[in-house]
Amino acid sequence: MTESQPPAHSGLSVDPVTYELVRNTLLAISNEMALVVAKSAYSTAINEGLDFANATYDGQGRLLSQGEYDLPAFVGITMLAIPEVVRAIGRETMADGDIYMINDPYVASTHCNDIHFVKPIFFEDEIVAFLSSTAHWSDIGGVVPGTLNLSAKTHYEEGLRIPAVTIVKQGELQEDLLRLILANVREAWERVGDLNAQTAALRTGEQRMHALFRKHGKAKTLATFAEMQDHAERMVRVALREIPNGVYASTDLIDQDLSTGEPVAIRLKITIEDDHAIFDLTESDDAAGSGINGTLAATTSSIYNSTAALLPPMPMNSGIMRAIEIRARPGSICYAQPPVAISGTAATSLECTFAAVVKALSQAWPERGCGVSSTIHNTCYSGVDGRAGFGAPFIEYVWSVGGMGGTQKKDGANVVGSPYAASITNIPVELQERRYPLLWNRYQIMQDSGGPGRSRGGLALTQHCSFPYQPGLLNSFGNRERFGPPGVFGGGAGKTAGLVLNMGTENEQQMSSFSTQVPVDVGDTLTLWSNGGGGYGDPLQRPAERILEDVKDDYLSVAAAREQYGVVIHERDRRQLWFEVDEAATAALRRERSAAR
């Protein structure tokens, strides 16, 4: 269970100009650190996909700022990672020039792939701040290439679990520790490049932080840090007061626990008490027997980010969490305890916790509510690259983007990252084909995939690739093949996800999002599609002219317009985009559908 943090009040007044200068400098520090990582890292997922975050914290390890390129889920997680590093290393033993490393999911991370580097910032012989650089390494050991093993029953089958350790001591890289890590991971040369990029980012951030303290002085800078968190707390409490007091409950389902084949439920009750909110997950199901369990850090991150996404814009720092209490039961799907498996949490328990918050807060605050957005779908292709000039092992880790949920006033965005992973970018197919032995044949928006509603859910992405060079292995982790992203206020669910090997051939094979070590041969193909977003409001209330535009844009078929929205459209000339709404038939059909409810 996590509770509200104590205030960071300083007692020293901060003028508005200094406040804005410090706040924006911290933002610039995070952004510059992000640039260093993106330009220096070796992993494609990091340097092209931007699967990272770089953030700043005060001297107590409380979040101050995140950058414009930072993965939201990582920033939420590091609110627990920094205090754990301080606890484990010991504040009194920390030294100038140190850098610490941790990926232990049970106390400070999502899964083993997400590697956090943390640096204390000393000024005038005092720890005045911390910096973190977090990134998803494409492999951190374990049974399967890429480490993401949804079939695992314990973390021992997943990857290398690293507690808080000192990887750089007073400026000196600890070579023996690095050798130990590299001996247990695949593509070690790539891991070294990622480590160097993240530690370089921290050193760059340290220089900029020292300049900030020299410019404004230690006392005023620290006072501003405190005021930033106080300001965020005041804003979130004002926002919570606008929500009627009461209890708002929701449930969301993970498709399956691989050990049983049955769905797993995340049950949430949000209690609003004036300017305080309690997020109670204690009635959620017990931990699963496969890698879909969520850690407390992942659950905390999900609640932090989903709440911030639905509330009015406000500073994103730990001050928000002072107004929020999280109750989770150790040993449950939301609070994994060693040694249960956790490698698939990002696409399953973390995302479904996010969805449960969205559904519950939408009840509490309909004008800011929305349909649930797609989950992130991850695919890992590995083997030995037999193309001329390559001849080396490879691990390609990519993801699919999908549709956002519809809101009261807008349709959901098409083919974008999930809200908790909103900063990731599409990795260009040309670059993938250069670095890895596969060919992409299709990358397109999927018609009829958005959840129907007065505001439609965003559309999914459908992809098709082939393996023309040599055999390999596929691992996949995702969710929502059984239960699409739900709509709200009568809106329909977005399309469910899917993967198929050799679609349309005699060798067609349905491949689950929960697949491990599936062999592919030369000439095989993979077709996959993500989720559409959930709709908002009654689909029969969507204006016919908006549906006509969706048909012209190929977002919606004529058949789906009739089936999902009760709108009858006649196709006159598709080439000239000449479609017409049959207003009389539409009115009659909608009356019939309404009466049948």
Tab-separated table of C-alpha atoms in Angstrom, residues 21-272:
chain	number	residue	atom	x	y	z
A	21	LEU	CA	12.955	29.800	-14.890
A	22	VAL	CA	13.723	26.818	-12.669
A	23	ARG	CA	10.733	24.810	-13.874
A	24	ASN	CA	11.610	25.272	-17.529
A	25	THR	CA	15.305	24.606	-16.894
A	26	LEU	CA	14.406	21.243	-15.377
A	27	LEU	CA	12.278	20.474	-18.426
A	28	ALA	CA	15.212	21.414	-20.667
A	29	ILE	CA	17.538	19.161	-18.642
A	30	SER	CA	15.234	16.174	-19.167
A	31	ASN	CA	14.936	16.967	-22.870
A	32	GLU	CA	18.684	17.274	-23.327
A	33	MET	CA	19.267	14.002	-21.525
A	34	ALA	CA	16.722	12.407	-23.850
A	35	LEU	CA	18.581	13.747	-26.857
A	36	VAL	CA	21.845	12.235	-25.616
A	37	VAL	CA	20.206	8.819	-25.203
A	38	ALA	CA	18.457	8.933	-28.593
A	39	LYS	CA	21.640	9.944	-30.405
A	40	SER	CA	23.950	7.519	-28.582
A	41	ALA	CA	22.103	4.296	-27.723
A	42	TYR	CA	22.611	1.204	-29.856
A	43	SER	CA	19.225	-0.522	-29.475
A	44	THR	CA	16.734	0.261	-32.220
A	45	ALA	CA	13.912	0.378	-29.672
A	46	ILE	CA	15.753	3.172	-27.870
A	47	ASN	CA	17.430	5.247	-30.581
A	48	GLU	CA	14.496	5.069	-33.010
A	49	GLY	CA	11.503	4.023	-30.909
A	50	LEU	CA	12.357	6.382	-28.008
A	51	ASP	CA	11.516	3.727	-25.423
A	52	PHE	CA	13.095	5.697	-22.577
A	53	ALA	CA	12.603	8.402	-19.958
A	54	ASN	CA	14.929	10.902	-18.293
A	55	ALA	CA	13.677	12.752	-15.248
A	56	THR	CA	14.738	15.001	-12.369
A	57	TYR	CA	14.084	14.646	-8.630
A	58	ASP	CA	14.714	16.653	-5.494
A	59	GLY	CA	17.252	15.620	-2.871
A	60	GLN	CA	14.713	13.302	-1.231
A	61	GLY	CA	14.068	11.433	-4.482
A	62	ARG	CA	10.683	13.051	-5.216
A	63	LEU	CA	9.835	13.613	-8.865
A	64	LEU	CA	10.271	17.195	-10.092
A	65	SER	CA	9.923	17.033	-13.860
A	66	GLN	CA	9.733	14.805	-16.878
A	67	GLY	CA	10.753	15.637	-20.421
A	68	GLU	CA	8.640	16.035	-23.521
A	69	TYR	CA	10.068	12.799	-24.966
A	70	ASP	CA	9.754	10.679	-21.842
A	71	LEU	CA	7.705	7.482	-21.699
A	72	PRO	CA	4.955	8.264	-19.143
A	73	ALA	CA	4.975	4.762	-17.641
A	74	PHE	CA	8.698	4.987	-16.846
A	75	VAL	CA	8.357	8.349	-15.136
A	76	GLY	CA	5.621	7.014	-12.890
A	77	ILE	CA	7.674	3.948	-12.031
A	78	THR	CA	10.763	5.909	-11.056
A	79	MET	CA	8.797	7.607	-8.281
A	80	LEU	CA	9.411	4.314	-6.453
A	81	ALA	CA	12.796	3.547	-8.016
A	82	ILE	CA	14.690	6.535	-6.620
A	83	PRO	CA	13.631	6.010	-2.971
A	84	GLU	CA	14.512	2.307	-3.317
A	85	VAL	CA	18.000	3.179	-4.575
A	86	VAL	CA	18.490	5.587	-1.660
A	87	ARG	CA	17.286	2.942	0.807
A	88	ALA	CA	19.403	0.124	-0.642
A	89	ILE	CA	22.637	2.041	-1.268
A	90	GLY	CA	22.393	4.216	1.817
A	91	ARG	CA	22.405	7.986	1.556
A	92	GLU	CA	25.459	8.227	3.808
A	93	THR	CA	27.522	6.027	1.464
A	94	MET	CA	26.657	7.900	-1.736
A	95	ALA	CA	29.532	9.828	-3.289
A	96	ASP	CA	30.000	12.467	-5.955
A	97	GLY	CA	30.479	10.752	-9.319
A	98	ASP	CA	28.440	7.654	-8.410
A	99	ILE	CA	25.860	6.097	-10.741
A	100	TYR	CA	23.542	3.336	-9.541
A	101	MET	CA	21.735	0.688	-11.567
A	102	ILE	CA	18.503	-1.179	-10.804
A	103	ASN	CA	15.839	-3.157	-12.648
A	104	ASP	CA	14.298	-5.178	-9.791
A	105	PRO	CA	10.614	-5.237	-10.815
A	106	TYR	CA	9.244	-6.042	-7.378
A	107	VAL	CA	10.448	-2.811	-5.790
A	108	ALA	CA	11.258	-0.372	-8.565
A	109	SER	CA	10.349	-1.398	-12.109
A	110	THR	CA	7.918	-2.982	-14.546
A	111	HIS	CA	9.875	-5.927	-15.923
A	112	CYS	CA	13.545	-6.846	-16.080
A	113	ASN	CA	14.107	-5.172	-19.470
A	114	ASP	CA	13.545	-1.684	-18.056
A	115	ILE	CA	16.936	-0.573	-16.742
A	116	HIS	CA	17.155	2.458	-14.455
A	117	PHE	CA	20.373	4.410	-13.944
A	118	VAL	CA	20.327	6.904	-11.069
A	119	LYS	CA	22.818	9.646	-10.251
A	120	PRO	CA	22.950	11.755	-7.064
A	121	ILE	CA	23.747	15.422	-7.657
A	122	PHE	CA	26.036	17.022	-5.102
A	123	PHE	CA	26.315	20.772	-4.606
A	124	GLU	CA	28.302	22.318	-1.776
A	125	ASP	CA	28.881	18.813	-0.369
A	126	GLU	CA	25.165	18.034	-0.124
A	127	ILE	CA	22.894	15.799	-2.202
A	128	VAL	CA	20.526	18.353	-3.653
A	129	ALA	CA	18.900	16.325	-6.446
A	130	PHE	CA	18.807	13.035	-8.325
A	131	LEU	CA	18.660	12.287	-12.027
A	132	SER	CA	17.438	9.101	-13.663
A	133	SER	CA	17.741	7.599	-17.121
A	134	THR	CA	15.498	4.620	-17.863
A	135	ALA	CA	15.380	2.588	-21.074
A	136	HIS	CA	14.067	-0.728	-22.324
A	137	TRP	CA	17.009	-2.988	-23.169
A	138	SER	CA	16.114	-5.407	-25.934
A	139	ASP	CA	17.482	-8.328	-23.935
A	140	ILE	CA	18.466	-8.862	-20.329
A	141	GLY	CA	18.941	-12.634	-20.439
A	142	GLY	CA	16.521	-15.394	-19.542
A	143	VAL	CA	15.059	-18.354	-21.400
A	144	VAL	CA	13.841	-16.566	-24.522
A	145	PRO	CA	15.572	-13.996	-26.735
A	146	GLY	CA	14.271	-10.571	-25.802
A	147	THR	CA	13.534	-11.733	-22.221
A	148	LEU	CA	9.759	-11.209	-22.594
A	149	ASN	CA	8.466	-14.644	-21.628
A	150	LEU	CA	4.741	-14.763	-20.924
A	151	SER	CA	4.932	-18.527	-20.439
A	152	ALA	CA	7.214	-18.096	-17.439
A	153	LYS	CA	5.907	-19.082	-14.033
A	154	THR	CA	8.673	-17.355	-12.063
A	155	HIS	CA	11.086	-14.501	-12.666
A	156	TYR	CA	13.925	-17.024	-12.810
A	157	GLU	CA	12.655	-17.944	-16.293
A	158	GLU	CA	12.484	-14.318	-17.419
A	159	GLY	CA	15.738	-12.419	-17.081
A	160	LEU	CA	18.506	-11.004	-14.924
A	161	ARG	CA	17.083	-9.319	-11.827
A	162	ILE	CA	19.387	-6.541	-10.630
A	163	PRO	CA	18.941	-4.922	-7.191
A	164	ALA	CA	20.294	-1.439	-6.576
A	165	VAL	CA	24.048	-1.642	-7.273
A	166	THR	CA	26.830	0.861	-7.905
A	167	ILE	CA	27.834	0.594	-11.562
A	168	VAL	CA	30.025	3.752	-11.512
A	169	LYS	CA	31.893	4.544	-8.283
A	170	GLN	CA	33.213	8.116	-7.992
A	171	GLY	CA	33.526	8.308	-11.758
A	172	GLU	CA	35.048	4.840	-12.292
A	173	LEU	CA	33.071	2.168	-14.142
A	174	GLN	CA	32.884	-1.052	-12.112
A	175	GLU	CA	34.243	-3.378	-14.786
A	176	ASP	CA	33.753	-6.601	-12.809
A	177	LEU	CA	30.037	-5.905	-12.314
A	178	LEU	CA	29.653	-4.991	-15.967
A	179	ARG	CA	31.326	-8.247	-17.037
A	180	LEU	CA	28.932	-10.190	-14.837
A	181	ILE	CA	25.922	-8.520	-16.451
A	182	LEU	CA	27.203	-8.866	-20.019
A	183	ALA	CA	27.933	-12.560	-19.512
A	184	ASN	CA	24.209	-13.112	-18.901
A	185	VAL	CA	22.657	-11.134	-21.762
A	186	ARG	CA	22.418	-11.546	-25.514
A	187	GLU	CA	23.869	-8.995	-27.923
A	188	ALA	CA	26.255	-7.734	-25.235
A	189	TRP	CA	27.821	-5.151	-27.568
A	190	GLU	CA	24.406	-3.490	-27.899
A	191	ARG	CA	23.870	-3.460	-24.132
A	192	VAL	CA	27.223	-1.685	-23.667
A	193	GLY	CA	26.133	0.997	-26.120
A	194	ASP	CA	22.873	1.519	-24.254
A	195	LEU	CA	24.638	1.700	-20.888
A	196	ASN	CA	27.107	4.267	-22.209
A	197	ALA	CA	24.276	6.360	-23.652
A	198	GLN	CA	22.321	6.419	-20.406
A	199	THR	CA	25.312	7.203	-18.200
A	200	ALA	CA	26.404	9.944	-20.621
A	201	ALA	CA	22.923	11.452	-20.363
A	202	LEU	CA	23.226	11.547	-16.579
A	203	ARG	CA	26.589	13.306	-16.761
A	204	THR	CA	25.132	15.868	-19.135
A	205	GLY	CA	22.201	16.393	-16.784
A	206	GLU	CA	24.601	16.801	-13.866
A	207	GLN	CA	26.406	19.661	-15.638
A	208	ARG	CA	23.128	21.441	-16.341
A	209	MET	CA	21.907	20.919	-12.775
A	210	HIS	CA	25.104	22.406	-11.352
A	211	ALA	CA	24.638	25.434	-13.610
A	212	LEU	CA	21.069	25.823	-12.307
A	213	PHE	CA	22.246	25.849	-8.684
A	214	ARG	CA	25.082	28.264	-9.442
A	215	LYS	CA	22.679	30.661	-11.152
A	216	HIS	CA	19.978	30.783	-8.489
A	217	GLY	CA	21.810	29.653	-5.374
A	218	LYS	CA	21.134	26.532	-3.350
A	219	ALA	CA	18.508	27.939	-0.987
A	220	LYS	CA	16.320	29.498	-3.676
A	221	THR	CA	16.630	26.518	-6.023
A	222	LEU	CA	15.636	24.058	-3.312
A	223	ALA	CA	12.762	26.312	-2.293
A	224	THR	CA	11.572	26.314	-5.894
A	225	PHE	CA	11.747	22.510	-5.997
A	226	ALA	CA	9.466	22.441	-2.953
A	227	GLU	CA	7.077	25.002	-4.425
A	228	MET	CA	6.769	23.045	-7.671
A	229	GLN	CA	5.473	20.058	-5.737
A	230	ASP	CA	3.243	22.204	-3.533
A	231	HIS	CA	1.787	23.813	-6.653
A	232	ALA	CA	1.000	20.436	-8.227
A	233	GLU	CA	-0.620	19.290	-4.990
A	234	ARG	CA	-2.816	22.394	-4.834
A	235	MET	CA	-3.898	21.936	-8.445
A	236	VAL	CA	-4.798	18.261	-8.107
A	237	ARG	CA	-6.749	18.930	-4.928
A	238	VAL	CA	-8.720	21.693	-6.654
A	239	ALA	CA	-9.488	19.275	-9.489
A	240	LEU	CA	-10.601	16.516	-7.103
A	241	ARG	CA	-12.996	18.912	-5.371
A	242	GLU	CA	-14.867	19.266	-8.663
A	243	ILE	CA	-15.715	15.546	-8.587
A	244	PRO	CA	-18.787	14.609	-6.517
A	245	ASN	CA	-17.881	12.706	-3.360
A	246	GLY	CA	-18.620	9.020	-3.671
A	247	VAL	CA	-17.336	5.618	-4.721
A	248	TYR	CA	-16.771	4.835	-8.396
A	249	ALA	CA	-16.131	1.201	-9.267
A	250	SER	CA	-14.946	-0.574	-12.406
A	251	THR	CA	-13.515	-3.895	-13.512
A	252	ASP	CA	-11.241	-4.713	-16.426
A	253	LEU	CA	-10.133	-8.125	-17.651
A	254	ILE	CA	-6.802	-9.481	-18.843
A	255	ASP	CA	-7.531	-11.999	-21.611
A	256	GLN	CA	-6.016	-14.994	-19.887
A	257	ASP	CA	-3.658	-16.470	-17.371
A	258	LEU	CA	-1.687	-18.887	-19.530
A	259	SER	CA	-1.558	-21.408	-16.701
A	260	THR	CA	-5.366	-21.717	-16.659
A	261	GLY	CA	-6.645	-20.160	-19.886
A	262	GLU	CA	-9.087	-18.085	-17.815
A	263	PRO	CA	-9.419	-14.280	-17.676
A	264	VAL	CA	-7.952	-12.366	-14.736
A	265	ALA	CA	-9.869	-9.463	-13.210
A	266	ILE	CA	-8.600	-6.116	-11.971
A	267	ARG	CA	-11.244	-4.583	-9.699
A	268	LEU	CA	-10.998	-0.951	-8.703
A	269	LYS	CA	-12.938	1.306	-6.360
A	270	ILE	CA	-12.104	5.008	-6.371
A	271	THR	CA	-13.337	6.896	-3.325
A	272	ILE	CA	-13.435	10.670	-3.662
